[in-house]
XYZ file of C-alpha atoms in Angstrom:
709
model
C 246.160 131.782 132.027
C 245.317 135.217 133.863
C 242.355 135.755 136.269
C 240.545 138.976 135.071
C 239.760 141.147 138.210
C 237.930 144.443 138.149
C 239.458 147.065 140.676
C 236.930 149.715 141.945
C 239.163 152.763 143.270
C 240.345 156.268 142.320
C 243.311 155.798 144.507
C 246.251 156.018 142.259
C 248.687 154.852 144.867
C 246.787 151.941 145.518
C 246.403 151.080 141.843
C 250.191 151.441 141.303
C 250.864 149.039 144.261
C 248.393 146.536 142.767
C 249.852 146.734 139.432
C 253.441 146.463 140.737
C 252.363 143.327 142.686
C 250.824 141.571 139.680
C 253.996 142.382 137.546
C 256.135 140.792 140.354
C 253.963 137.691 140.456
C 255.467 134.402 139.367
C 253.450 131.876 137.366
C 249.644 132.660 137.486
C 249.039 136.292 137.329
C 245.976 138.842 137.420
C 244.614 140.688 134.543
C 243.489 143.867 136.303
C 241.065 146.482 134.973
C 240.632 149.560 137.066
C 237.619 151.952 137.209
C 237.427 155.091 139.561
C 233.756 155.124 140.361
C 230.982 152.664 141.390
C 228.599 153.573 138.314
C 231.398 152.728 135.863
C 231.944 149.441 137.728
C 228.321 148.452 137.343
C 228.424 149.447 133.725
C 231.596 147.366 133.110
C 230.013 144.382 134.857
C 226.804 144.466 132.752
C 228.827 144.918 129.447
C 231.424 142.136 130.172
C 230.846 138.726 131.676
C 234.620 137.781 131.809
C 235.256 139.355 135.169
C 236.028 136.711 137.781
C 236.638 138.809 140.964
C 236.086 142.201 142.451
C 238.390 144.454 144.360
C 236.603 147.184 146.261
C 238.383 150.099 147.773
C 236.787 150.921 151.112
C 237.473 154.613 150.819
C 235.660 154.984 147.459
C 234.420 158.476 147.153
C 230.637 158.858 146.917
C 229.793 155.254 147.863
C 231.536 153.956 150.943
C 231.143 150.624 152.529
C 227.759 148.963 152.596
C 226.335 151.109 149.829
C 229.102 150.004 147.484
C 228.919 146.364 148.656
C 225.182 146.153 147.936
C 225.376 147.810 144.524
C 228.248 145.290 143.307
C 226.632 142.355 144.717
C 223.356 143.032 143.243
C 224.951 143.677 139.991
C 227.180 140.581 140.106
C 226.015 138.336 142.921
C 227.995 135.364 141.543
C 231.443 137.262 141.750
C 233.561 137.139 144.829
C 234.412 140.518 146.229
C 237.482 141.399 148.397
C 237.418 144.604 150.435
C 240.672 146.843 150.356
C 241.250 149.396 153.122
C 243.588 150.926 155.724
C 244.425 149.397 159.072
C 242.231 152.107 160.742
C 239.092 150.711 158.882
C 239.670 147.038 159.730
C 236.553 146.741 161.752
C 234.352 148.114 159.031
C 235.874 145.749 156.548
C 235.346 142.761 158.787
C 231.781 143.762 159.011
C 231.345 143.789 155.395
C 232.774 140.409 155.201
C 229.903 139.302 157.528
C 227.571 140.839 154.954
C 228.512 139.338 151.743
C 232.168 140.163 150.980
C 234.417 137.113 150.696
C 237.411 138.601 152.259
C 239.437 141.872 153.044
C 242.974 142.945 152.261
C 244.747 145.790 154.094
C 246.799 148.285 151.916
C 249.905 147.559 154.158
C 249.602 143.867 153.364
C 249.400 144.158 149.560
C 252.172 142.067 147.773
C 252.079 139.729 144.996
C 251.649 136.467 146.866
C 249.028 137.802 149.228
C 246.979 139.341 146.487
C 246.894 136.131 144.386
C 246.163 134.133 147.301
C 243.292 136.347 148.484
C 241.693 136.457 144.880
C 242.001 132.817 144.158
C 240.700 131.670 147.736
C 237.783 134.177 147.213
C 236.951 132.585 143.876
C 237.040 129.062 145.290
C 235.088 129.947 148.359
C 232.427 131.671 146.175
C 232.259 128.779 144.003
C 231.786 126.385 147.110
C 229.109 128.621 148.253
C 227.368 128.449 144.888
C 227.499 124.667 145.005
C 226.149 124.693 148.510
C 223.359 127.114 147.752
C 222.350 125.098 144.689
C 222.454 121.857 146.724
C 220.434 123.544 149.370
C 217.859 124.946 146.919
C 217.593 121.483 145.304
C 217.005 119.808 148.659
C 214.435 122.480 149.685
C 212.668 122.148 146.360
C 212.710 118.381 146.759
C 211.432 118.325 150.393
C 208.800 120.968 149.468
C 207.603 118.622 146.471
C 207.757 115.110 147.645
C 204.660 113.415 148.803
C 206.113 112.393 152.192
C 205.952 114.738 155.205
C 209.429 115.685 156.723
C 209.909 117.121 160.269
C 213.274 117.924 161.896
C 214.221 118.854 165.475
C 217.257 120.087 167.437
C 218.905 118.164 170.224
C 216.316 119.263 172.705
C 213.490 118.011 170.544
C 212.355 121.298 169.438
C 210.828 121.622 165.923
C 213.202 123.064 163.483
C 211.762 122.219 160.107
C 208.412 121.193 158.471
C 207.992 120.673 154.864
C 204.565 121.682 153.138
C 203.393 118.052 153.427
C 204.138 117.820 157.067
C 202.265 121.105 157.682
C 199.116 119.515 155.872
C 199.261 116.270 157.712
C 199.851 117.894 161.082
C 197.653 120.967 160.658
C 200.536 123.153 162.027
C 202.288 125.836 159.929
C 206.113 125.953 160.224
C 205.802 129.365 161.729
C 203.524 128.059 164.534
C 205.472 124.873 165.148
C 208.890 126.101 165.195
C 210.539 125.834 168.574
C 207.670 123.738 169.900
C 208.449 120.268 171.671
C 207.990 117.383 169.295
C 205.327 115.690 171.373
C 203.139 118.713 170.962
C 203.408 119.020 167.198
C 203.786 115.129 166.389
C 201.508 113.370 168.931
C 201.658 109.700 167.665
C 199.979 106.937 169.550
C 199.483 103.248 169.459
C 196.054 102.646 167.892
C 195.214 99.768 170.275
C 196.575 101.081 173.597
C 196.391 104.706 172.860
C 199.837 105.164 174.507
C 201.931 108.042 173.422
C 204.972 106.842 171.215
C 207.021 110.043 171.273
C 209.005 109.134 174.432
C 209.982 105.788 172.855
C 210.977 107.573 169.530
C 213.182 110.001 171.574
C 214.938 107.341 173.526
C 215.787 105.266 170.499
C 217.071 108.296 168.582
C 218.915 109.619 171.678
C 220.762 106.266 171.536
C 221.722 106.728 167.861
C 219.186 104.316 166.418
C 216.994 104.681 163.289
C 213.505 103.899 164.371
C 210.450 102.428 162.572
C 207.319 103.091 164.289
C 204.712 100.168 164.988
C 202.448 99.477 161.892
C 199.318 100.462 163.973
C 200.392 104.002 164.877
C 198.054 106.738 164.558
C 198.876 110.520 164.287
C 196.433 112.700 166.230
C 196.452 116.035 164.249
C 196.219 119.512 165.742
C 192.432 119.541 164.938
C 191.726 116.361 166.623
C 191.499 114.136 163.379
C 193.332 110.924 163.304
C 195.589 109.607 160.594
C 197.131 106.256 160.137
C 200.809 106.737 159.311
C 203.852 104.824 158.426
C 207.048 106.647 160.168
C 210.877 106.460 160.128
C 213.171 108.519 162.222
C 216.744 108.846 162.249
C 219.358 111.052 164.441
C 221.128 114.091 162.707
C 224.832 114.227 163.659
C 227.177 117.312 163.570
C 230.746 117.224 162.071
C 231.978 115.732 165.203
C 229.523 112.719 165.046
C 227.409 114.005 167.910
C 223.620 113.798 167.771
C 222.415 117.285 167.042
C 218.660 116.563 166.320
C 216.415 114.195 164.575
C 214.478 113.877 161.063
C 211.319 112.246 160.854
C 209.562 111.040 157.622
C 206.150 109.995 157.563
C 203.276 109.442 155.148
C 199.440 109.037 155.455
C 198.630 105.348 154.944
C 194.853 105.604 156.129
C 193.408 104.531 152.763
C 195.972 101.823 152.363
C 195.450 100.548 155.714
C 191.715 100.735 155.312
C 191.933 98.677 152.128
C 194.235 96.143 153.669
C 191.772 95.627 156.565
C 188.922 95.446 154.113
C 190.828 92.750 152.113
C 191.580 90.857 155.298
C 188.005 91.192 156.364
C 186.875 89.858 152.975
C 189.306 86.935 153.210
C 187.697 85.795 156.183
C 184.170 87.018 156.083
C 181.012 86.543 154.003
C 180.477 89.301 151.409
C 176.628 89.440 151.803
C 176.252 88.884 155.564
C 179.778 89.939 156.779
C 179.559 86.803 158.947
C 182.757 84.791 159.384
C 183.283 82.366 156.404
C 184.304 78.666 156.495
C 188.074 79.698 156.537
C 187.716 81.704 159.647
C 185.220 79.094 161.351
C 187.661 76.388 160.788
C 190.435 78.456 162.553
C 188.295 79.376 165.447
C 187.040 75.714 165.725
C 190.466 74.448 165.574
C 191.455 76.771 168.432
C 188.401 76.013 170.430
C 188.973 72.294 169.976
C 192.525 72.686 171.468
C 191.183 74.636 174.379
C 188.393 72.226 175.088
C 190.871 69.283 175.000
C 193.290 71.112 177.277
C 190.597 72.039 179.729
C 188.446 68.987 179.476
C 185.449 71.039 178.194
C 182.740 70.463 175.516
C 181.956 72.530 172.594
C 179.043 72.115 169.996
C 178.392 72.607 166.337
C 174.981 73.672 165.097
C 174.409 73.076 161.315
C 171.425 75.450 160.367
C 169.822 74.943 156.934
C 166.917 77.060 155.736
C 163.903 74.960 154.696
C 162.486 75.829 151.214
C 164.661 78.861 150.784
C 165.542 77.995 147.258
C 161.765 78.158 146.360
C 161.729 81.782 147.540
C 164.911 82.585 145.879
C 163.831 80.977 142.482
C 160.402 82.604 142.520
C 161.085 86.172 143.820
C 164.591 86.527 142.453
C 168.125 86.780 144.185
C 167.740 90.364 145.471
C 164.862 89.373 147.677
C 166.776 85.988 148.578
C 170.045 87.908 149.510
C 167.849 90.421 151.775
C 166.234 87.453 153.404
C 169.726 85.873 154.115
C 170.837 89.139 155.693
C 167.683 89.222 157.840
C 168.301 85.556 158.876
C 171.889 86.334 159.755
C 170.694 89.347 161.968
C 168.227 87.017 163.809
C 170.658 84.236 164.568
C 173.550 86.312 165.864
C 171.629 87.625 169.012
C 170.864 84.110 169.782
C 174.450 83.274 170.888
C 177.214 84.756 173.148
C 179.964 87.081 171.870
C 182.387 84.271 172.433
C 180.642 81.960 170.044
C 180.644 82.167 166.257
C 177.973 82.253 163.497
C 179.349 81.519 160.128
C 177.727 81.501 156.698
C 178.798 78.753 154.527
C 177.149 79.934 151.334
C 173.733 79.578 149.995
C 171.247 78.886 152.778
C 173.538 77.218 155.229
C 174.790 78.619 158.555
C 177.285 76.895 161.043
C 177.163 78.108 164.605
C 180.140 77.307 166.921
C 179.289 77.160 170.727
C 182.755 77.598 172.109
C 181.813 75.992 175.488
C 178.787 73.971 176.620
C 178.575 72.476 179.966
C 176.222 69.746 178.838
C 174.891 68.766 175.422
C 171.274 69.894 176.203
C 172.811 73.377 176.292
C 173.380 73.144 172.688
C 169.695 71.873 172.077
C 168.393 74.942 173.789
C 170.340 77.285 171.556
C 169.081 75.351 168.581
C 165.655 75.756 169.610
C 166.179 79.401 170.256
C 167.518 79.935 166.803
C 164.647 77.854 165.141
C 162.028 80.173 166.869
C 163.975 83.247 165.728
C 164.125 82.092 162.030
C 160.371 81.143 161.907
C 159.007 84.511 162.836
C 157.608 86.229 159.653
C 159.665 88.527 157.430
C 158.588 91.495 155.561
C 160.972 92.308 152.661
C 160.052 94.578 149.796
C 156.434 94.288 150.348
C 156.588 90.643 150.465
C 155.472 88.675 153.629
C 157.548 85.611 153.767
C 157.816 82.600 156.141
C 160.877 80.314 156.651
C 161.857 77.577 159.030
C 165.137 75.919 159.694
C 166.435 72.400 160.013
C 169.183 72.154 162.447
C 171.741 69.432 163.174
C 173.752 69.322 166.420
C 177.052 67.680 167.231
C 179.072 67.759 170.354
C 182.931 67.543 171.035
C 184.302 65.149 171.853
C 181.474 62.702 171.450
C 180.633 63.210 167.891
C 184.047 64.103 166.361
C 187.809 64.725 167.427
C 188.502 67.378 164.782
C 186.664 70.232 162.953
C 185.929 68.157 159.734
C 184.285 65.226 161.590
C 182.216 67.587 163.856
C 180.962 69.589 160.876
C 180.178 66.387 159.010
C 178.260 64.888 162.132
C 176.269 68.157 162.349
C 175.453 68.085 158.607
C 174.305 64.601 158.891
C 171.961 65.374 161.901
C 170.680 68.347 159.894
C 169.528 65.997 156.988
C 167.956 63.763 159.469
C 165.930 66.983 160.885
C 164.689 67.437 157.280
C 163.529 64.054 156.926
C 161.787 64.113 160.212
C 159.448 66.925 158.628
C 161.887 69.952 158.697
C 161.598 72.860 161.120
C 163.063 70.867 163.932
C 166.543 70.146 165.391
C 168.241 66.782 165.801
C 171.342 65.659 167.832
C 173.699 63.474 165.753
C 173.527 59.790 166.468
C 176.003 57.064 165.172
C 173.395 55.318 163.480
C 172.734 58.408 161.253
C 176.015 57.720 159.510
C 174.597 54.649 157.860
C 171.565 56.631 156.681
C 173.797 59.459 155.419
C 175.814 57.236 153.338
C 172.638 55.597 151.839
C 171.330 59.097 150.992
C 174.471 59.962 149.349
C 174.317 56.877 147.364
C 170.755 57.558 146.281
C 171.616 61.026 145.409
C 174.499 59.764 143.095
C 172.198 57.141 141.493
C 169.462 59.840 140.945
C 171.571 61.980 138.872
C 171.680 59.098 136.190
C 168.151 57.715 136.593
C 166.583 59.932 133.958
C 169.301 59.191 131.306
C 169.064 55.413 132.084
C 165.131 55.469 131.738
C 164.701 54.062 135.301
C 161.584 56.062 136.075
C 157.914 54.793 135.375
C 154.536 55.986 136.023
C 151.766 54.004 137.633
C 148.023 55.216 137.674
C 145.482 55.075 140.340
C 141.815 55.632 139.558
C 139.640 58.223 141.460
C 136.100 57.176 141.925
C 132.937 59.020 141.924
C 131.448 57.991 145.361
C 127.952 58.549 144.279
C 127.958 56.533 141.104
C 131.086 54.195 141.350
C 132.317 55.474 138.014
C 135.916 56.337 137.347
C 136.061 60.160 137.576
C 139.766 60.557 137.026
C 143.169 58.970 137.127
C 146.296 60.106 139.316
C 149.835 59.526 137.933
C 152.192 58.271 140.431
C 156.006 58.163 139.720
C 158.009 55.003 140.551
C 161.789 54.603 140.399
C 163.015 51.146 139.299
C 166.350 51.210 140.979
C 168.724 48.803 139.291
C 169.899 47.264 142.835
C 167.181 48.406 145.253
C 164.056 47.496 143.402
C 161.064 49.801 143.072
C 161.253 53.060 145.146
C 158.236 55.113 145.889
C 158.198 58.952 145.860
C 158.742 59.266 149.576
C 162.074 57.622 149.309
C 163.596 59.796 146.546
C 161.606 62.870 145.914
C 162.779 64.953 148.977
C 166.327 64.015 147.980
C 165.662 65.188 144.453
C 164.251 68.418 145.756
C 167.548 69.068 147.903
C 169.899 68.135 145.017
C 168.024 70.253 142.323
C 166.843 67.390 140.162
C 163.206 67.560 140.899
C 162.422 69.962 137.920
C 163.758 67.672 135.186
C 162.131 64.670 136.940
C 158.882 66.506 137.353
C 158.907 67.624 133.826
C 159.347 64.055 132.563
C 156.452 62.792 134.752
C 154.242 65.480 133.345
C 155.188 64.893 129.837
C 154.835 61.135 130.312
C 151.216 61.491 131.986
C 150.071 63.784 129.167
C 151.182 61.424 126.445
C 149.492 58.542 128.189
C 146.207 60.589 128.581
C 146.310 61.582 124.926
C 146.804 58.042 124.075
C 143.684 56.903 125.800
C 141.614 59.740 124.277
C 142.667 58.607 120.782
C 141.455 55.195 121.709
C 138.079 56.590 122.796
C 138.450 55.754 126.438
C 136.896 57.873 129.150
C 139.051 58.671 132.135
C 137.946 62.124 133.496
C 141.201 63.955 134.161
C 144.679 63.052 134.396
C 146.147 64.301 137.841
C 149.766 64.897 138.156
C 151.521 65.973 141.447
C 153.721 69.138 141.199
C 156.301 69.920 143.739
C 156.613 73.337 145.328
C 160.095 73.599 143.863
C 158.579 72.956 140.328
C 155.836 75.346 140.749
C 158.032 78.245 141.854
C 160.366 77.738 138.808
C 160.293 80.653 136.369
C 159.707 78.268 133.661
C 156.937 76.213 135.108
C 154.015 77.834 133.308
C 155.831 77.764 129.856
C 156.911 74.246 130.500
C 153.137 73.098 131.094
C 152.181 74.821 127.880
C 154.843 73.353 125.897
C 154.168 69.753 127.038
C 150.346 70.207 126.240
C 151.101 71.489 122.850
C 153.724 68.742 122.068
C 151.576 65.844 123.428
C 148.369 67.258 121.795
C 146.355 66.690 125.091
C 143.575 69.210 125.586
C 144.202 71.318 128.732
C 140.694 70.433 130.225
C 141.863 66.825 130.791
C 144.825 67.957 132.850
C 144.734 68.383 136.579
C 147.746 69.646 138.512
C 147.912 68.714 142.160
C 149.665 71.240 144.505
C 150.285 71.050 148.172
C 149.152 73.798 150.503
C 152.778 74.902 151.171
C 153.200 75.451 147.397
C 150.002 77.439 147.164
C 150.527 79.547 150.246
C 153.876 81.130 149.474
C 154.044 84.438 147.639
C 150.292 85.013 146.888
C 150.987 87.565 144.128
C 153.107 85.316 141.763
C 151.022 82.094 142.667
C 147.798 83.823 141.856
C 149.168 84.909 138.396
C 150.345 81.359 137.473
C 147.127 79.784 138.704
C 144.848 82.239 136.944
C 146.722 81.612 133.722
C 146.297 77.896 134.082
C 142.845 78.172 134.868
C 142.221 80.399 131.774
C 143.465 77.450 129.626
C 140.854 75.213 131.632
C 143.599 73.191 133.360
C 142.144 72.142 136.687
C 143.920 72.867 140.000
C 143.609 70.489 143.082
C 145.204 71.073 146.651
C 146.867 67.901 147.728
C 147.283 66.659 151.132
C 144.684 69.167 152.422
C 144.676 69.778 156.223
C 148.384 68.754 156.710
C 149.997 72.106 156.065
C 149.859 75.623 157.536
C 146.243 76.620 156.414
C 145.294 80.057 155.645
C 141.956 79.332 153.915
C 141.803 82.664 152.275
C 143.502 81.258 149.279
C 140.516 78.993 148.703
C 138.500 82.069 147.711
C 141.463 84.033 146.115
C 142.692 81.320 143.731
C 140.938 79.292 141.132
C 140.869 76.021 143.081
C 138.629 73.161 141.676
C 139.284 70.337 144.142
C 140.515 69.592 147.763
C 142.225 66.201 148.431
C 141.594 65.225 151.970
C 144.804 63.595 153.287
C 144.910 60.009 153.843
C 145.906 60.353 157.655
C 142.394 61.774 158.220
C 140.635 59.006 156.329
C 142.574 56.265 158.063
C 141.415 57.547 161.492
C 137.636 58.257 160.739
C 136.664 55.171 162.586
C 139.071 55.683 165.650
C 138.709 59.353 166.412
C 135.443 61.380 166.717
C 137.556 64.351 166.541
C 138.853 63.310 163.030
C 135.455 62.339 161.950
C 134.190 65.783 162.872
C 137.100 67.385 160.943
C 136.391 65.200 157.809
C 132.670 66.262 157.946
C 133.627 69.897 158.178
C 136.027 69.852 155.256
C 133.409 68.140 153.162
C 130.822 70.600 154.171
C 133.184 73.505 153.395
C 134.187 72.074 149.889
C 130.355 71.842 149.167
C 129.620 75.366 150.281
C 132.712 76.737 148.245
C 131.634 74.582 145.092
C 134.761 72.599 145.416
C 135.100 68.692 144.922
C 136.532 67.005 147.762
C 138.562 63.864 147.115
C 139.362 61.429 149.936
C 142.672 59.849 149.739
C 143.815 56.414 151.127
C 140.425 54.703 151.404
C 141.036 51.027 152.408
C 137.844 49.764 154.112
C 134.201 49.561 153.627
C 133.606 51.376 156.773
C 135.697 54.396 155.691
C 133.657 54.300 152.271
C 130.435 54.228 154.039
C 131.112 57.095 156.163
C 132.257 59.170 153.197
C 129.302 58.430 151.140
C 127.098 59.220 154.094
C 128.786 62.473 154.133
C 128.311 62.822 150.256
C 132.057 63.168 149.627
C 132.328 63.735 145.914
C 135.310 61.351 145.036
C 137.762 58.871 146.577
C 140.828 56.708 145.851
C 142.726 54.062 147.683
C 143.404 50.430 147.734
C 139.864 49.588 148.400
C 139.284 50.354 144.769
C 142.699 49.780 143.226
C 146.365 50.263 143.868
C 148.327 52.207 141.382
C 148.894 50.097 138.332
C 150.999 50.346 135.016
C 149.411 52.090 132.108
C 148.136 48.965 130.320
C 146.396 47.528 133.386
C 144.732 50.974 133.898
C 143.699 50.810 130.457
C 142.013 47.492 131.037
C 140.307 49.142 133.949
C 138.942 51.970 131.900
C 137.697 49.408 129.278
C 135.745 47.632 131.837
C 134.535 50.373 134.070
C 130.799 49.588 133.278
C 131.114 46.211 134.798
C 133.682 46.782 137.517
C 132.765 49.219 140.209
C 129.119 50.445 139.459
C 127.534 47.274 140.705
C 129.074 47.708 144.187
C 127.096 51.060 144.635
C 123.637 52.019 145.060
C 122.498 55.580 144.646
C 122.226 57.327 147.922
C 118.545 58.012 147.245
C 117.874 54.202 147.000
C 119.690 53.634 150.343
C 117.781 56.366 152.051
C 114.560 54.918 150.833
C 115.212 51.653 152.495
């Protein structure tokens, strides 16, 4: 098959020589077309696309040398061009080769073999150049469009290439960066040590190794901003295998690394407070125990539980509760050293690891510091809140040899602190374990007590101290435990509050008391009011008011026969919501009494703000009337205050005639206690109500009579 060649020349001698050479060729031959002028050649090239090579006469009239070369290469850039010329024009011909011609051929060297060889090699060379050009273009487009940044250097570490992404990340344009040293354009440092990593990079690549930079490396951009990057660098070798430079590929992983760090943080920290969680605490505690064991040191665990937090959370909502927990975390943290750890376990529990204590008493000092920090008032979303903390303390190695036993011991001590009245700290003692096991057993049994119908109510009369008549009845819950016998409220109510069972138990007690009161009304028995104790947890429940209404409706008891006894602690917390509930109850004619008056934190302003009907003087005051002049003075003051505020004062725990005489002399309105009657089952209380005219009234004389004697 012939190769079609276009010859541009008006030299007839040259054309004859070319034609003669083609005719003498063996095998493959050339199909030559000749045109005398450059314009005709360009027209021919535009009209025919079958030309495979060009032969250009150097001595072409009207368009010599560069002019002709430029015109033809513009018209057919894909075709190889061989320059034909005299020996005297060799230099110019070679210059044309440097500027786009594929080869040159002297007139004197033209023969069949040489001509075919020159044309075929030029075609092959042009084809290779096309492939190389396409590959280069494809590589360039790829480098310009990929998301990774690419940088290359020469052997002296001078920048020789930046793709657009590298320009963006480095804040250098290629024009500005070209020829500058790598360390200037690509300053990569270790994020922890701030050490420049480029020298290490150069050394490794200089030794022919591909390098991956450390995972914490940071690129300092030209504008001073820092990017977290991932980087790989490899040597570039020439055709002889020698290192001629380096190529560096890197990407911005700032967001990915930040997300990884956030995920790692979340895996080990509490979401709400950002304190270490139990997993991180256990890890630090295990390390602390290992160090303490190696160096013969002590460490301590403080188990901090917030008293009555659940009441606030239930009454004000979780948003306020969460803000309060964050505030507590911010108060506890400054109480310890940076080498110690405060951890939130969830809910309202915190664990503090004191990594080194010289003596156990040091842990007690920190516990007291935390307790005082927690009890300071809080102001959150226009609510003025009060909290306290019960803290249990355990010490390594005395109270446990591993993390689990140390935390368990501190937890046990914390429950002991709660039973001691809350708002205090207790060190673990071995005998507490017995008590903890007992508490756990009671908790388990308590969960089934309602379903097994193990609760009962007993009733204790309240006596009008002026007339001796029964003025009311208080319902008191008892637990008939299948193996422990009858348990009194002090033995199980605090546990019920802690484990969340107090609300269903309290609702049962209120319904049972209202049912009994309605039964007496139907029988025509006068009993005054039925008083029922309401725990602070019950009172703060969102369903409390609706529950009272529902029980009154279902039992049929008129509201004026019901009296709810609340502690000062329950009344004092959250004035706004407390006031709304109490006003609603009072509007129904339900009576409200403050139980255990004088034993809590008293802010007497609630007595005039809320619809209170009665104050129940705590039995501890009544018990000490005869033994303490100061107590007697307090009792007198409370009775006078109640009279001035038009509140009935009820003295609890009257056991002796001496106590009764004192209270009657102070004109205390009502009283109850074993002097009159212990709490009795409903049937016995009914008998007392039936015999009331003959039972107590004869024991009293009106005060006017006594004074007249």
